[in-house]
XYZ file of C-alpha atoms in Angstrom:
214
model
C 6.379 22.699 6.514
C 8.192 19.809 4.835
C 10.257 19.224 7.973
C 7.088 19.224 10.070
C 5.458 16.651 7.795
C 8.572 14.481 8.043
C 8.438 14.683 11.842
C 4.768 13.706 11.732
C 5.711 10.734 9.570
C 8.440 9.793 12.031
C 5.995 9.854 14.943
C 3.394 7.903 12.971
C 6.068 5.355 12.086
C 6.050 4.079 15.652
C 2.294 3.491 15.439
C 2.773 1.813 12.051
C 5.326 -0.547 13.596
C 2.862 -1.458 16.353
C 0.053 -1.972 13.842
C 2.149 -4.277 11.657
C 3.282 -6.277 14.698
C -0.312 -6.577 15.946
C -1.601 -8.006 12.661
C 1.408 -10.306 12.374
C 0.622 -11.622 15.847
C -2.995 -12.134 14.874
C -1.981 -14.158 11.820
C 0.294 -16.323 13.965
C -2.477 -16.873 16.519
C -4.997 -17.831 13.840
C -2.524 -20.271 12.303
C -1.811 -21.936 15.657
C -5.530 -22.561 16.283
C -6.299 -23.813 12.781
C -6.711 -27.607 12.623
C -7.142 -27.632 8.846
C -4.653 -26.895 6.114
C -5.594 -23.219 6.233
C -4.723 -20.550 3.698
C -1.311 -20.325 2.114
C 0.746 -17.762 4.007
C 1.838 -15.156 1.495
C 3.910 -13.018 3.850
C 7.348 -12.081 2.564
C 8.218 -9.770 5.431
C 8.219 -12.286 8.278
C 5.902 -12.450 11.271
C 8.417 -11.859 14.048
C 8.325 -8.341 15.603
C 10.430 -5.807 13.724
C 13.510 -4.879 15.811
C 13.197 -1.457 17.440
C 16.686 -0.565 16.215
C 17.457 0.564 13.629
C 14.163 2.517 13.418
C 13.579 1.457 9.820
C 9.781 1.769 9.862
C 9.905 5.230 11.403
C 12.536 6.444 8.933
C 10.623 5.125 5.931
C 7.414 6.813 7.127
C 9.291 10.085 7.703
C 10.928 9.926 4.269
C 7.673 9.195 2.447
C 5.769 11.924 4.313
C 8.518 14.491 3.807
C 9.040 13.763 0.115
C 5.316 13.766 -0.652
C 4.829 17.049 1.233
C 7.765 18.580 -0.651
C 6.631 17.482 -4.088
C 2.829 17.757 -4.027
C 1.951 19.421 -0.727
C 0.631 18.606 2.770
C -2.859 17.504 1.604
C -1.316 14.282 0.286
C 0.638 13.443 3.449
C -2.372 11.753 5.025
C -2.497 9.258 2.157
C 1.282 8.835 2.358
C 1.186 7.857 6.038
C -1.820 5.545 5.719
C -0.365 4.011 2.574
C 2.918 3.339 4.344
C 1.028 1.586 7.139
C -0.891 -0.581 4.674
C 2.296 -1.435 2.778
C 4.056 -2.632 5.928
C 1.051 -4.642 7.139
C 0.480 -6.272 3.749
C 4.168 -7.081 3.235
C 4.410 -8.771 6.626
C 1.058 -10.573 6.729
C -0.499 -10.664 3.253
C -3.450 -8.699 4.680
C -4.959 -5.339 3.762
C -7.297 -4.915 6.739
C -10.650 -3.205 6.177
C -10.225 -1.616 9.609
C -7.474 0.536 8.072
C -8.435 0.785 4.403
C -12.110 1.717 4.680
C -11.813 4.556 7.241
C -8.964 5.922 5.129
C -11.400 6.884 2.359
C -13.186 9.733 4.186
C -9.970 10.773 5.956
C -7.969 11.094 2.725
C -10.915 12.721 0.927
C -11.198 15.350 3.672
C -7.446 15.984 3.530
C -7.674 16.538 -0.245
C -10.377 19.214 -0.001
C -7.803 22.088 -0.071
C -6.576 20.892 -3.474
C -9.909 21.848 -5.039
C -9.868 18.577 -6.983
C -12.050 16.419 -4.746
C -14.700 15.625 -7.431
C -12.049 14.299 -9.815
C -10.340 12.477 -6.945
C -13.560 10.675 -6.001
C -14.212 9.798 -9.640
C -10.655 8.462 -9.907
C -11.165 6.298 -6.855
C -14.312 4.799 -8.342
C -12.652 4.192 -11.719
C -9.553 2.475 -10.345
C -11.513 0.380 -7.859
C -13.813 -0.719 -10.685
C -10.835 -1.606 -12.898
C -9.276 -3.726 -10.167
C -12.681 -5.207 -9.437
C -12.839 -6.501 -13.005
C -9.321 -7.952 -12.671
C -10.311 -9.648 -9.409
C -13.466 -11.081 -11.011
C -11.471 -12.478 -13.943
C -8.620 -13.841 -11.814
C -9.558 -14.069 -8.129
C -6.486 -16.231 -7.531
C -4.162 -13.405 -8.621
C -5.360 -10.731 -6.194
C -7.674 -10.254 -3.245
C -10.569 -7.942 -2.523
C -8.220 -6.003 -0.273
C -6.274 -4.991 -3.376
C -9.502 -3.768 -4.984
C -10.285 -1.578 -1.966
C -6.714 -0.294 -1.887
C -6.954 0.577 -5.594
C -9.848 2.907 -4.827
C -7.758 4.696 -2.218
C -4.837 5.020 -4.639
C -7.179 6.327 -7.322
C -8.546 8.900 -4.887
C -5.098 10.315 -4.141
C -3.523 10.093 -7.596
C -6.516 11.469 -9.511
C -6.304 14.635 -7.423
C -3.178 15.353 -9.470
C -4.834 14.500 -12.778
C -6.071 11.579 -14.842
C -2.622 10.988 -16.271
C -1.250 10.601 -12.741
C -3.879 7.966 -11.999
C -2.999 5.959 -15.106
C 0.728 6.129 -14.392
C 0.250 5.165 -10.728
C -1.845 2.137 -11.674
C 0.580 1.111 -14.420
C 3.663 1.492 -12.206
C 2.098 -0.611 -9.465
C 1.412 -3.465 -11.860
C 4.859 -3.252 -13.472
C 6.664 -3.246 -10.119
C 4.655 -6.259 -8.980
C 5.421 -8.096 -12.221
C 9.128 -7.303 -11.911
C 9.183 -8.678 -8.371
C 7.438 -11.849 -9.536
C 9.999 -12.161 -12.336
C 12.831 -11.701 -9.834
C 11.420 -14.558 -7.746
C 11.478 -16.776 -10.821
C 14.988 -15.786 -11.876
C 16.416 -16.326 -8.398
C 14.415 -19.552 -8.026
C 12.779 -18.294 -4.861
C 9.359 -18.892 -6.356
C 7.400 -20.333 -9.251
C 4.700 -19.088 -11.556
C 2.143 -19.957 -8.870
C 3.921 -18.242 -5.983
C 1.695 -15.705 -4.243
C 3.044 -12.489 -2.786
C 1.495 -9.274 -1.465
C 0.604 -6.907 -4.300
C -0.366 -3.957 -2.095
C 3.185 -2.706 -1.389
C 3.922 -2.525 -5.114
C 0.639 -0.750 -5.845
C 1.494 1.797 -3.164
C 5.090 2.144 -4.326
C 3.765 3.017 -7.774
C 1.448 5.622 -6.279
C 4.197 7.100 -4.084
C 6.484 7.320 -7.113
C 3.908 9.404 -8.962
C 3.382 11.701 -5.977
C 7.093 12.180 -5.321
C 7.753 12.917 -8.981
C 4.929 15.486 -8.796
C 3.342 14.056 -11.937
């Protein structure tokens, strides 16, 4: 079963690559038609198409899907694949598109039904989205609404393992993001006002919790 989930992740990786390239192209097109100063581009992954070889996107998707299936079971693989897609898109473009995030809610919820923990999972999604909503309201310059919507999805998946898993996933995401920001400062690649995508670090924190089987 784990091998099958990894193969599914590998196949989905090709679609993830295409999705990330499509949104990167859209960002480039919007920038070329913008006569004003426009928004600050926060992409750290680059907007050029990802080379087909080596198949890095596919291998990452396969690894995440396989590890998550091994540690916590197939019901969480759906979140793993969608989360990987969102991480790649956000890293490359600074966007967490509603067209991916919002439909993921019912899809992930349906996948989690076999766990028997759907009520707690839904409650966890609401709690984490609300917490990030407060952070966004207090500091809208530090994160976007896309991060708030992603937080709900992370809460949905992590709370299915327990409330402690939700807390650890949220904490790890924030710590990883802070460490990356600190690394930018230390290496002088950024300043205290440098913006970067938070979504990949939020998802990395969630994946860490799932893989560790918290």
